[in-house]
mmCIF file with all atom_site columns, C-alpha atoms in Angstrom:
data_model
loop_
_atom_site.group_PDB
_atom_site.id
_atom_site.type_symbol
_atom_site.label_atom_id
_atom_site.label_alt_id
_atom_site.label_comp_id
_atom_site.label_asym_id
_atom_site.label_entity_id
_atom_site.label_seq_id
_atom_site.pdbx_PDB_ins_code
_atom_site.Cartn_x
_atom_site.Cartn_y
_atom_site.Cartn_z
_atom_site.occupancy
_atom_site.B_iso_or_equiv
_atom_site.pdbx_formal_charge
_atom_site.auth_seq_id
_atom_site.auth_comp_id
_atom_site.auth_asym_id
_atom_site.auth_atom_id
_atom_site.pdbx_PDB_model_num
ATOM 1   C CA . UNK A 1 1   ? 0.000   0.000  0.000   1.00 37.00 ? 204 UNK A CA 1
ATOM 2   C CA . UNK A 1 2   ? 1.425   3.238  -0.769  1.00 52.00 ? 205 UNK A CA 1
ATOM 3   C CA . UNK A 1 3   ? 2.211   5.563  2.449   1.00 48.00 ? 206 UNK A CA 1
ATOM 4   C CA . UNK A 1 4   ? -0.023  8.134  1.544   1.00 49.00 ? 207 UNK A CA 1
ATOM 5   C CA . UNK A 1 5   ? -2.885  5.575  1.609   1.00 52.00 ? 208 UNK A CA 1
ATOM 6   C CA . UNK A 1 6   ? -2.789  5.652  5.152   1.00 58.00 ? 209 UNK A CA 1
ATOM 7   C CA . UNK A 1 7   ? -3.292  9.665  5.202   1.00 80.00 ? 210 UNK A CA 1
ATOM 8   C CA . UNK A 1 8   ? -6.412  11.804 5.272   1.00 94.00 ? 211 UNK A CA 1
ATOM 9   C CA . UNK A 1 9   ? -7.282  13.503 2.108   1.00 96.00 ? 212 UNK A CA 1
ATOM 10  C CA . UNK A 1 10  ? -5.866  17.054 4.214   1.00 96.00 ? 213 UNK A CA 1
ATOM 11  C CA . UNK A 1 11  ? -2.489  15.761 5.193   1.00 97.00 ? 214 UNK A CA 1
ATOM 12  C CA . UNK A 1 12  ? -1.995  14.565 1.577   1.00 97.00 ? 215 UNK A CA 1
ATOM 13  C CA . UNK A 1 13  ? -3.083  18.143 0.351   1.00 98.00 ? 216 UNK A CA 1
ATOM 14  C CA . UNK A 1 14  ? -0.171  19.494 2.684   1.00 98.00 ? 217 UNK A CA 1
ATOM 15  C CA . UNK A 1 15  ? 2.270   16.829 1.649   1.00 97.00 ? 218 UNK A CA 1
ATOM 16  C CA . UNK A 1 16  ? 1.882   17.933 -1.964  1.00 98.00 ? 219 UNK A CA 1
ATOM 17  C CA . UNK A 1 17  ? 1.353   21.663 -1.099  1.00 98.00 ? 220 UNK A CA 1
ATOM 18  C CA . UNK A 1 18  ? 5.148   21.555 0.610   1.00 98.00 ? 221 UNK A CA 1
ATOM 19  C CA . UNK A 1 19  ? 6.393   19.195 -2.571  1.00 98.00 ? 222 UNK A CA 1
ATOM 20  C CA . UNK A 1 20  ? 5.219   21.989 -4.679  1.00 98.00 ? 223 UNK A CA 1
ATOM 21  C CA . UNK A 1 21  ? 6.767   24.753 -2.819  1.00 98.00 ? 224 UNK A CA 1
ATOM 22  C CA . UNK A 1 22  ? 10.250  22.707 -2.849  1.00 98.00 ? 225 UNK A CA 1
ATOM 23  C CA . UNK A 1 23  ? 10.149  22.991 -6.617  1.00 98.00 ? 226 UNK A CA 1
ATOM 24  C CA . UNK A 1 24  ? 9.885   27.232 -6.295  1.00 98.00 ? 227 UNK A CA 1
ATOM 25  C CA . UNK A 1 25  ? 5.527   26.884 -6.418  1.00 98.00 ? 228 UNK A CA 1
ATOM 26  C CA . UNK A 1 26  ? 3.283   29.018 -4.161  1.00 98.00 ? 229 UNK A CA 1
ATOM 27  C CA . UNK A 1 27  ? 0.512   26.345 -2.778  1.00 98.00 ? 230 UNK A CA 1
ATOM 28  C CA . UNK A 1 28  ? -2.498  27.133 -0.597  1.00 98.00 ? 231 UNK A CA 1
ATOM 29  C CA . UNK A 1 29  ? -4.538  24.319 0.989   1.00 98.00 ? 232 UNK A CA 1
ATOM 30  C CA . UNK A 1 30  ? -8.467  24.923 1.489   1.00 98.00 ? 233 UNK A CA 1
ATOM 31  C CA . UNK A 1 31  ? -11.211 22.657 1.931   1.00 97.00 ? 234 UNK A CA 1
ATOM 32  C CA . UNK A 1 32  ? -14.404 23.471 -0.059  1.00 97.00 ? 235 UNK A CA 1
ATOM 33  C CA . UNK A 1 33  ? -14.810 24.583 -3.166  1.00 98.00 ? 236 UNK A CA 1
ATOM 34  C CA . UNK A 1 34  ? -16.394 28.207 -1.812  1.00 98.00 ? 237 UNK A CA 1
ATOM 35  C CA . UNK A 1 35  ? -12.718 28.634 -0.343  1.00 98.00 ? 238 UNK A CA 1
ATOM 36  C CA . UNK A 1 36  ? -11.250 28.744 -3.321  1.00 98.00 ? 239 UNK A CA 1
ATOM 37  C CA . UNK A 1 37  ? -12.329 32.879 -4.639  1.00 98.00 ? 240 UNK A CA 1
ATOM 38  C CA . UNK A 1 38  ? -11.453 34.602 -1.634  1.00 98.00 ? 241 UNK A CA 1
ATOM 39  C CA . UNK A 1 39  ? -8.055  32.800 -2.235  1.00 98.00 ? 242 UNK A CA 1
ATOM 40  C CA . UNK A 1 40  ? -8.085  33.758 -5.796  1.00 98.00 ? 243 UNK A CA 1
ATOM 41  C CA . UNK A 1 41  ? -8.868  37.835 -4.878  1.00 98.00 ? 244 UNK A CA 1
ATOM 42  C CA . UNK A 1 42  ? -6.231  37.561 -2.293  1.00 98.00 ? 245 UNK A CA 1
ATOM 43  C CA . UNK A 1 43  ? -3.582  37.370 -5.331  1.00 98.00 ? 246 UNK A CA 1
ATOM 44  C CA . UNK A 1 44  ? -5.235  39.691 -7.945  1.00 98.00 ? 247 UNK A CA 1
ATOM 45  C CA . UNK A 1 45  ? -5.352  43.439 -8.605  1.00 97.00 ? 248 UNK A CA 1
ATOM 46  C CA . UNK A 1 46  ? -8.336  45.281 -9.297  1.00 96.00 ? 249 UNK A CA 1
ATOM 47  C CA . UNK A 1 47  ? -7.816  46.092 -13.163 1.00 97.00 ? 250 UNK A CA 1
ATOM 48  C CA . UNK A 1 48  ? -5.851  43.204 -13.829 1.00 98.00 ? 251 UNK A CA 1
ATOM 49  C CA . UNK A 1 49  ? -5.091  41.842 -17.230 1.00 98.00 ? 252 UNK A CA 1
ATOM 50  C CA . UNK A 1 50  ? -6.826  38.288 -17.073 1.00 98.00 ? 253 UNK A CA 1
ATOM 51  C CA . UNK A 1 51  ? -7.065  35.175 -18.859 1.00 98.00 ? 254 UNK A CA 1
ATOM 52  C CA . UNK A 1 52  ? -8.050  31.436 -18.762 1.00 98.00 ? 255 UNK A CA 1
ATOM 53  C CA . UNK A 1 53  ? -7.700  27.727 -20.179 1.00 96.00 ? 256 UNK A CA 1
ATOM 54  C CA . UNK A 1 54  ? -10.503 25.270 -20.238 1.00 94.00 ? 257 UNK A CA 1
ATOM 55  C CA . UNK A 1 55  ? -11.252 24.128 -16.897 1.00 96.00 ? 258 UNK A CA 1
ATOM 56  C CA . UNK A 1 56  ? -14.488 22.570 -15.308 1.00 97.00 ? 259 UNK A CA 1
ATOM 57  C CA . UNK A 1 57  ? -12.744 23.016 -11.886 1.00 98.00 ? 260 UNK A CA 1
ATOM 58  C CA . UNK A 1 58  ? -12.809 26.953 -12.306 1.00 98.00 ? 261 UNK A CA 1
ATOM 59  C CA . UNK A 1 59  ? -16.211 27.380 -13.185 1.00 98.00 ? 262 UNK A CA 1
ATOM 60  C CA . UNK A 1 60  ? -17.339 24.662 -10.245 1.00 98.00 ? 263 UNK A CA 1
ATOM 61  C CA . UNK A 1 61  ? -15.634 26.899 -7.702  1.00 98.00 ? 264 UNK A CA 1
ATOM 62  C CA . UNK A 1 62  ? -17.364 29.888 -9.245  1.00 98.00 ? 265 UNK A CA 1
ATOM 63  C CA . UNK A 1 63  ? -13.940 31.504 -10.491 1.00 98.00 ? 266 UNK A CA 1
ATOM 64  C CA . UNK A 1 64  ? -15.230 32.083 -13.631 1.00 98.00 ? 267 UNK A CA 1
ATOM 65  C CA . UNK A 1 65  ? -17.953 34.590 -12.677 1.00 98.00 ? 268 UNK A CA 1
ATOM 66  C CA . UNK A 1 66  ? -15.247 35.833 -10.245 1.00 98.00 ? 269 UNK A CA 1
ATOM 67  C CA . UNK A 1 67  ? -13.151 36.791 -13.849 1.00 98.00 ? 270 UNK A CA 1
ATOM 68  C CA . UNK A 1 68  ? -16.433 37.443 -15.328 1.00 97.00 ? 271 UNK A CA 1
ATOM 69  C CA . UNK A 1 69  ? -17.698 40.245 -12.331 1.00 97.00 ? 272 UNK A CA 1
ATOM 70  C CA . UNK A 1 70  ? -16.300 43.245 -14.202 1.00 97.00 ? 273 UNK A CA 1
ATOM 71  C CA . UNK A 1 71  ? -12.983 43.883 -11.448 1.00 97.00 ? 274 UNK A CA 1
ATOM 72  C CA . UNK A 1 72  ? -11.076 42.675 -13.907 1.00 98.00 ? 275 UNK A CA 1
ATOM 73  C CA . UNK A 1 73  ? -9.880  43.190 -17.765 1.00 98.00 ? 276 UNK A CA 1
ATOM 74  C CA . UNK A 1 74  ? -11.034 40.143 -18.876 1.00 98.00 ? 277 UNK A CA 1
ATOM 75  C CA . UNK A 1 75  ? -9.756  38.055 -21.882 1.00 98.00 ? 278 UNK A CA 1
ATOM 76  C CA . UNK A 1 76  ? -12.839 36.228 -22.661 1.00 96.00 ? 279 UNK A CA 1
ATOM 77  C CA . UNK A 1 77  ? -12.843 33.134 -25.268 1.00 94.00 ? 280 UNK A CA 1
ATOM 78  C CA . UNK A 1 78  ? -16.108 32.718 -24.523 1.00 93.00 ? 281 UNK A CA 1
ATOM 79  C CA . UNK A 1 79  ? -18.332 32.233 -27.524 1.00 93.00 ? 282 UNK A CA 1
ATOM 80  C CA . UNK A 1 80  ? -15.186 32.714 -29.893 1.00 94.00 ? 283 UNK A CA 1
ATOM 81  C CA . UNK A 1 81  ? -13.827 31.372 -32.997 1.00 94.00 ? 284 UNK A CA 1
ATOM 82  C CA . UNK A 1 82  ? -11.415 31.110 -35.822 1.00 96.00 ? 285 UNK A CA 1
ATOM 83  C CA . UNK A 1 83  ? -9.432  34.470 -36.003 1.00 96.00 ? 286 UNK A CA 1
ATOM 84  C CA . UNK A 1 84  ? -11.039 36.202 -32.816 1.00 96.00 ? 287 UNK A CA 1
ATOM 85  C CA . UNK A 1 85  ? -9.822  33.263 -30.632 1.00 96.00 ? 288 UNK A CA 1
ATOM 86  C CA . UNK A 1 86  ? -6.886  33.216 -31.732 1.00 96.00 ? 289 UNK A CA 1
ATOM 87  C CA . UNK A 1 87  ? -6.121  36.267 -30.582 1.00 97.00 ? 290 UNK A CA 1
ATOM 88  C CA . UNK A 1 88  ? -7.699  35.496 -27.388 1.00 97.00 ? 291 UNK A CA 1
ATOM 89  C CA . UNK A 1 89  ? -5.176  32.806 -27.381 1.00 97.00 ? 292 UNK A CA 1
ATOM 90  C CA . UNK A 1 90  ? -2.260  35.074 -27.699 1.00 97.00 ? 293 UNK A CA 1
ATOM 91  C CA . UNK A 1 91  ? -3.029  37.956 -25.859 1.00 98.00 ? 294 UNK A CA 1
ATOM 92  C CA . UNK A 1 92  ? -3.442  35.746 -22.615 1.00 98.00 ? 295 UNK A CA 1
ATOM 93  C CA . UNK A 1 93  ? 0.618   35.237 -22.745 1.00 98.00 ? 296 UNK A CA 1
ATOM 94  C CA . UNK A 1 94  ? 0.950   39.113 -21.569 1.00 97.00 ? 297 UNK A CA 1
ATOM 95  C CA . UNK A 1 95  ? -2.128  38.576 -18.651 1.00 98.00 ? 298 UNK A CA 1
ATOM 96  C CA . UNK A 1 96  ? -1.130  39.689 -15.342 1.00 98.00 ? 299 UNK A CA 1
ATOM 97  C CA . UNK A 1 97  ? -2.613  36.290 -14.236 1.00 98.00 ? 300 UNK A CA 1
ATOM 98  C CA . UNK A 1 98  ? -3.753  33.205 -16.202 1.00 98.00 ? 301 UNK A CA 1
ATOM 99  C CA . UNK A 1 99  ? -6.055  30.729 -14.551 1.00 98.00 ? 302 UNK A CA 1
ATOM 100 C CA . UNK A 1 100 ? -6.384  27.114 -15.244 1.00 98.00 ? 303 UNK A CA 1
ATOM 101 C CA . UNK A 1 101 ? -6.701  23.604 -13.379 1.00 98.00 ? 304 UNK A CA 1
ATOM 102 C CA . UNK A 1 102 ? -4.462  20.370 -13.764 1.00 98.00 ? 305 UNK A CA 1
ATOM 103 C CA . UNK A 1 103 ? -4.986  16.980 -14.867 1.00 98.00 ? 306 UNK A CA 1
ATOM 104 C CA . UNK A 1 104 ? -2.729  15.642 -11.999 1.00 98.00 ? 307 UNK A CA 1
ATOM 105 C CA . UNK A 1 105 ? -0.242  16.947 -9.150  1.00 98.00 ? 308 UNK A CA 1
ATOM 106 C CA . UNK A 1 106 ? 2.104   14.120 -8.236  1.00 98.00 ? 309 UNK A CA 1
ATOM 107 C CA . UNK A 1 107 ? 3.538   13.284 -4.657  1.00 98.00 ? 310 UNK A CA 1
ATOM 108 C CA . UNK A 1 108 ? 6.840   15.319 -5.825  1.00 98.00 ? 311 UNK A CA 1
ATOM 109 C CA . UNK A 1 109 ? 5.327   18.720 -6.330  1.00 98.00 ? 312 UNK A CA 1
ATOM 110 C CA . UNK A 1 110 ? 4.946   18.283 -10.536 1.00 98.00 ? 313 UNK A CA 1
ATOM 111 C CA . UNK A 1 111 ? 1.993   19.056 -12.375 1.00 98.00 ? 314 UNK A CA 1
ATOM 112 C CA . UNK A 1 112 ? 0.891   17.119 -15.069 1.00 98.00 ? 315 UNK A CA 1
ATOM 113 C CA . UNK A 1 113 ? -1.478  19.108 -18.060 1.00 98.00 ? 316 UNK A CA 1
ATOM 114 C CA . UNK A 1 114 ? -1.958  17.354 -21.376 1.00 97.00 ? 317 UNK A CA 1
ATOM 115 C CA . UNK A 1 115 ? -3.912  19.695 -24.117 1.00 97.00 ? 318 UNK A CA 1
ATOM 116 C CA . UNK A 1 116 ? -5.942  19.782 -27.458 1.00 95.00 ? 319 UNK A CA 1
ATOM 117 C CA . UNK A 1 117 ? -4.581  23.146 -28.993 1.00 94.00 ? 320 UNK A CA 1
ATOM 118 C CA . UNK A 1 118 ? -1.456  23.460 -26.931 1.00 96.00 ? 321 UNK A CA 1
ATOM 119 C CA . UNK A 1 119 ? -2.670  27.127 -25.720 1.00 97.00 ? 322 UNK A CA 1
ATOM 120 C CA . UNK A 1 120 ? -3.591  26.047 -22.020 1.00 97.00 ? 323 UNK A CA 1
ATOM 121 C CA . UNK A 1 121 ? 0.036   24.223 -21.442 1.00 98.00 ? 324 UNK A CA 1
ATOM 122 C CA . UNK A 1 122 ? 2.066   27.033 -23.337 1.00 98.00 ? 325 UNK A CA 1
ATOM 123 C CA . UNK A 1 123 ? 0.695   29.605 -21.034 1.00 98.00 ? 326 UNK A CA 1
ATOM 124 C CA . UNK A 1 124 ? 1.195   27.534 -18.195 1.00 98.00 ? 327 UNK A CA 1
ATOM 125 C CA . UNK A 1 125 ? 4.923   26.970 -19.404 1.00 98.00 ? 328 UNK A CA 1
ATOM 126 C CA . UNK A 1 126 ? 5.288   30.821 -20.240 1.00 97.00 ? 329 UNK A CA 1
ATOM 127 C CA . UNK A 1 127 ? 3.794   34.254 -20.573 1.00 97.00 ? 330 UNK A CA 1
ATOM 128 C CA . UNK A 1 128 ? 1.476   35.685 -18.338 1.00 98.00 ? 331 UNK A CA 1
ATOM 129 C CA . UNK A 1 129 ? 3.212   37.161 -15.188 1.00 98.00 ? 332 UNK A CA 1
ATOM 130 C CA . UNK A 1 130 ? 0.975   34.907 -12.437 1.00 98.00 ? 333 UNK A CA 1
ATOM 131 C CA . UNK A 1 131 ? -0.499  31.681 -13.597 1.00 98.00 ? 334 UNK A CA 1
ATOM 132 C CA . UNK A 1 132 ? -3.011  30.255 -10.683 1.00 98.00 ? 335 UNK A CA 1
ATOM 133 C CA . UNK A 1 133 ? -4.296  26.435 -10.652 1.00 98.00 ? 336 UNK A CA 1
ATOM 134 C CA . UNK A 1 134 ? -7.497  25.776 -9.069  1.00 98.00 ? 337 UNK A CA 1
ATOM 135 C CA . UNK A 1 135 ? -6.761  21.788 -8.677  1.00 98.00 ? 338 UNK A CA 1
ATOM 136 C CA . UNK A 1 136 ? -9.582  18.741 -6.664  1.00 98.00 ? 339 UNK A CA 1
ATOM 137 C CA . UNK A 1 137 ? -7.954  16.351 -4.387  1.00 98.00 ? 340 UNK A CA 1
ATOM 138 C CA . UNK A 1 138 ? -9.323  13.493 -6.838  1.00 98.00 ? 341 UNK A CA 1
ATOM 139 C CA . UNK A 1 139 ? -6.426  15.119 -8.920  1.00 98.00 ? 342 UNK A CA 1
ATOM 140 C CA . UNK A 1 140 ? -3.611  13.984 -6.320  1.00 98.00 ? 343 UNK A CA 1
ATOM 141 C CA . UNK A 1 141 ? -1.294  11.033 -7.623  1.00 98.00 ? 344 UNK A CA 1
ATOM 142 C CA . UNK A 1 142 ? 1.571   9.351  -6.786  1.00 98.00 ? 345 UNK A CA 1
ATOM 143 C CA . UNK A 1 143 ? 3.504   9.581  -9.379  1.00 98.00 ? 346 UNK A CA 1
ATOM 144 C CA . UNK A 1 144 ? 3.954   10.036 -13.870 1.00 98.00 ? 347 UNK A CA 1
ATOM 145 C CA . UNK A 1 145 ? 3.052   6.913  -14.312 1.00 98.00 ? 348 UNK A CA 1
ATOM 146 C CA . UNK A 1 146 ? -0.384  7.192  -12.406 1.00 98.00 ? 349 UNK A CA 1
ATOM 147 C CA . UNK A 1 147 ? -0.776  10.760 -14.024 1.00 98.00 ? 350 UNK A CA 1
ATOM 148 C CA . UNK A 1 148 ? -1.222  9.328  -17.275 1.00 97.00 ? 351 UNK A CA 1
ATOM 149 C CA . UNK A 1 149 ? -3.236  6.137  -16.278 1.00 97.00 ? 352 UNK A CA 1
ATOM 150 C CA . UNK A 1 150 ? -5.561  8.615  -14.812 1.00 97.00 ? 353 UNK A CA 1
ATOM 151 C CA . UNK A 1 151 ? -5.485  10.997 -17.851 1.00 96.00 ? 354 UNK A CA 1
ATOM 152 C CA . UNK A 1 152 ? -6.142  7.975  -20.483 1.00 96.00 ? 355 UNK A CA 1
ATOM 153 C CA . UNK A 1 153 ? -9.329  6.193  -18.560 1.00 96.00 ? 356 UNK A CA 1
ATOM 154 C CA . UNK A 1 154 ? -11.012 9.089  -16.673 1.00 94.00 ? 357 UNK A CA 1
ATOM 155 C CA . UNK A 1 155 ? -9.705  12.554 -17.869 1.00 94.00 ? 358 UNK A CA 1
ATOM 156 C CA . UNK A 1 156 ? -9.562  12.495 -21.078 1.00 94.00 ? 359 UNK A CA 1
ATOM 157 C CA . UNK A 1 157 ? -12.881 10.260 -22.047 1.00 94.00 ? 360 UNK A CA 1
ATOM 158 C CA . UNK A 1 158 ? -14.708 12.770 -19.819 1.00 93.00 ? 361 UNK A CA 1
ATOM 159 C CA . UNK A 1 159 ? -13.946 15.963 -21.437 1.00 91.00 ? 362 UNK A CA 1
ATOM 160 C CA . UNK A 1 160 ? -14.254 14.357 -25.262 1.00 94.00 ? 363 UNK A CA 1
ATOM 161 C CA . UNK A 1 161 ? -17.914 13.494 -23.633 1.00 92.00 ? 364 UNK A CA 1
ATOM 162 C CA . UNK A 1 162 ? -17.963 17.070 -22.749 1.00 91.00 ? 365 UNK A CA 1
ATOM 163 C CA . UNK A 1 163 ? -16.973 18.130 -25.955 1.00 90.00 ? 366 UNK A CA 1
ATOM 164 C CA . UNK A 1 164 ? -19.076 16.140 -28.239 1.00 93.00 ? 367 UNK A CA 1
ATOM 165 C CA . UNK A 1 165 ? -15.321 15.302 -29.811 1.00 94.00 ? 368 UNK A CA 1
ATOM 166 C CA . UNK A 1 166 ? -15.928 12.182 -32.265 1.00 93.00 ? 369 UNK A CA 1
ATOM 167 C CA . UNK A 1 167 ? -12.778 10.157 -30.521 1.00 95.00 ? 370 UNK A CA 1
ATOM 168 C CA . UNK A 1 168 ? -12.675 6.783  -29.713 1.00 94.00 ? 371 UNK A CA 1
ATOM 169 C CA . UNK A 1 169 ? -12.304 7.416  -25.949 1.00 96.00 ? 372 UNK A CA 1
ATOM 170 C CA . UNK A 1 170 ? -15.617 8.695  -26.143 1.00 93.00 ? 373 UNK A CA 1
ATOM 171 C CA . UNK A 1 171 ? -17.403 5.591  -26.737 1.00 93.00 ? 374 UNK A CA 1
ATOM 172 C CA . UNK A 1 172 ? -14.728 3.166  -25.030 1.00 95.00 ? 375 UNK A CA 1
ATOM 173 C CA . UNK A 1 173 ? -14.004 5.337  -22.121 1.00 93.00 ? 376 UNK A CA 1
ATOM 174 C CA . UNK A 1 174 ? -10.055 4.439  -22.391 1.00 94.00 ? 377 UNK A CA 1
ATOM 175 C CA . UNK A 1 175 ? -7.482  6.112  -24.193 1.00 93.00 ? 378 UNK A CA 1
ATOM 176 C CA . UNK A 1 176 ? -6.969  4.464  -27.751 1.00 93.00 ? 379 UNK A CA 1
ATOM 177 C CA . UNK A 1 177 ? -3.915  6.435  -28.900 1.00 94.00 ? 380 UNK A CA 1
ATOM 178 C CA . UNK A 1 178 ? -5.935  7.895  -31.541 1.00 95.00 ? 381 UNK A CA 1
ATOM 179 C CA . UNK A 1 179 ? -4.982  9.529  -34.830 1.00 95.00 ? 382 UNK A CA 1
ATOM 180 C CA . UNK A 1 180 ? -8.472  11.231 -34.854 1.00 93.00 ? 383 UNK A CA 1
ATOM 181 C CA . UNK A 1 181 ? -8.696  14.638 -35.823 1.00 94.00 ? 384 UNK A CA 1
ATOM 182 C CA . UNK A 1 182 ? -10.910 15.625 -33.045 1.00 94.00 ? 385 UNK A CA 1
ATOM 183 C CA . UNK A 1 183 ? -7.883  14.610 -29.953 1.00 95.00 ? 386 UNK A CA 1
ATOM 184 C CA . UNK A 1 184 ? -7.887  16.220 -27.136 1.00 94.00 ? 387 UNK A CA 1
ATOM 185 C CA . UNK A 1 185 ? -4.356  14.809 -25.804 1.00 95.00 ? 388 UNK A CA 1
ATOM 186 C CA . UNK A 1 186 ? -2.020  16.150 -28.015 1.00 96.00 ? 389 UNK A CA 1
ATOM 187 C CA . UNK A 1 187 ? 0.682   18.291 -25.963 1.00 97.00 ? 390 UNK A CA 1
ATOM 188 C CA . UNK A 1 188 ? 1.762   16.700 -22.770 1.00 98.00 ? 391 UNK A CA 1
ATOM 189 C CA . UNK A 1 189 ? 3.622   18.702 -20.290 1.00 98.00 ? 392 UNK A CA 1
ATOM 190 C CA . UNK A 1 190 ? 5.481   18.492 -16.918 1.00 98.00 ? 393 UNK A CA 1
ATOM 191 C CA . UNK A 1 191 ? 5.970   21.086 -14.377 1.00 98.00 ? 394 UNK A CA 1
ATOM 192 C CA . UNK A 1 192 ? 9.003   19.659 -12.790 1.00 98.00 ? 395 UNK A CA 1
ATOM 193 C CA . UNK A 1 193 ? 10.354  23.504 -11.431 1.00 98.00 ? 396 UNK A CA 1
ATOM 194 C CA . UNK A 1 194 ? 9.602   27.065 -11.616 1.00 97.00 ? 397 UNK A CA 1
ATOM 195 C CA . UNK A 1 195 ? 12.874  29.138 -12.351 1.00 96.00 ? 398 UNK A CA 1
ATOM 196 C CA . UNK A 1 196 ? 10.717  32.407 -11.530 1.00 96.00 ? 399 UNK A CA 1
ATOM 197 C CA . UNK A 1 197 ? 9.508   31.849 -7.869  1.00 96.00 ? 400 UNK A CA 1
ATOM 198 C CA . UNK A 1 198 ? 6.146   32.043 -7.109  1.00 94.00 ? 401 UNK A CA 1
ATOM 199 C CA . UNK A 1 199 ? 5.072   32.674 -10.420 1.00 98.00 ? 402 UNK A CA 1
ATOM 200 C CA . UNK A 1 200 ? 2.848   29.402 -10.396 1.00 98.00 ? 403 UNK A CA 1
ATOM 201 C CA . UNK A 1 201 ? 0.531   29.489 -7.598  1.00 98.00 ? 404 UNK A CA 1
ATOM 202 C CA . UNK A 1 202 ? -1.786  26.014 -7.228  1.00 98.00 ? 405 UNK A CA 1
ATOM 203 C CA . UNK A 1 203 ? -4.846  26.146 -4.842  1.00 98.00 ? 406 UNK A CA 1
ATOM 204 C CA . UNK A 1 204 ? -5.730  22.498 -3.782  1.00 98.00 ? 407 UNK A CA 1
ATOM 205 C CA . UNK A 1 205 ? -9.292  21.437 -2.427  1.00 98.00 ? 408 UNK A CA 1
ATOM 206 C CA . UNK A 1 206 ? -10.164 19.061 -0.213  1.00 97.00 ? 409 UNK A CA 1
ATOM 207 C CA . UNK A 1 207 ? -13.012 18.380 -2.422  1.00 97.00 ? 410 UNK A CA 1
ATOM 208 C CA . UNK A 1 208 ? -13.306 16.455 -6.140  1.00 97.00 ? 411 UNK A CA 1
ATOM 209 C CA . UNK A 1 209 ? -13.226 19.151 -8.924  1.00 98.00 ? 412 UNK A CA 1
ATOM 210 C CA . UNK A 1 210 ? -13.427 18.721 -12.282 1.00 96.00 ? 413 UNK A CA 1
ATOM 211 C CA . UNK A 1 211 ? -12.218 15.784 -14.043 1.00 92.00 ? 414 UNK A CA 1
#
């Protein structure tokens, strides 16, 4: 059985929240998902420049009408296509904060994001000044390896149901290494370190979020 087995779902959060902070992250622990805007005003500006990836987990802890409330200059994707989204896309990389969730934080402090268009990992990687993860405890793993077990037969199935995407993970509810079109998992990356220190900021739940 692995250790953290024997822990309670907080003590894991903390565990991870310190891992995180080892590899020059900012981590806050809270335990409902109504925790989770205060948090998020704590670290924003009125008049910020803001911005956001696809994310079930921000609009379930109701930081997307937060970004939506008019305090803030909001990039909005919402609704958007072809040229217009684009830009959407690329304007988000000079935000003064960029919000999106995980697919998995491992026991080691590294997050785990695997993306469709590539724009929600880039930004992640590089760009906008602050980028803050709103990330479920059901997202907590031990390690790569169980990252990417979880992302091929729960994560990814789930959103291409979401999505109406014609994959076969839709149907089959496991990852088929597809060559469809329509793929969701197309860019995986790994947050091993930040060089700039604090510039990621990840705000774990003690409560499932997303998927």
């Amino acid at each position: 059985m692995h250790p953290s087995a024997m822990e309670t779902v907080w003590q894991r959060m903390e565990r991870t929240a310190d891992a995180l902070r080892k590899n020059n992250m900012e981590a806050t622990c809270v335990k409902t998902a109504q925790d989770v805007v205060p948090v998020v005003r704590s670290l924003l500006h009125p008049g910020d420049v803001v911005s956001n990836g696809g994310s079930v987990s921000l609009a379930e802890t109701g930081v997307m009408d937060l970004l939506r409330s008019g305090e803030y200059r909001f990039l909005d994707r919402e609704g958007l296509s072809g040229d217009e989204l684009g830009r959407v896309y690329r304007n988000a990389f000079s935000a003064d904060a960029y919000f999106a969730s995980a697919n998995a934080v491992t026991d080691a402090g590294e997050i785990f994001n695997v993306d469709g268009n590539g724009n929600r990992v880039a930004a992640i990687a590089f760009g906008p000044k602050k980028v803050i993860l709103v990330v479920g405890c059901n997202k907590l793993v031990a390690d790569l390896h169980e990252a990417e077990t979880r992302l091929e037969t729960l994560a990814a199935p789930a959103n291409t149901k979401r999505l109406s995407c014609a994959t076969p993970c839709r149907e089959t509810g496991v990852c088929a290494h597809c060559h469809s079109p329509a793929r969701v998992c197309c860019t995986y990356t790994v947050q091993r370190f930040q060089r700039q220190k604090g510039r990621i900021h990840v705000i774990l739940v003690a409560e499932p979020l997303g998927f």
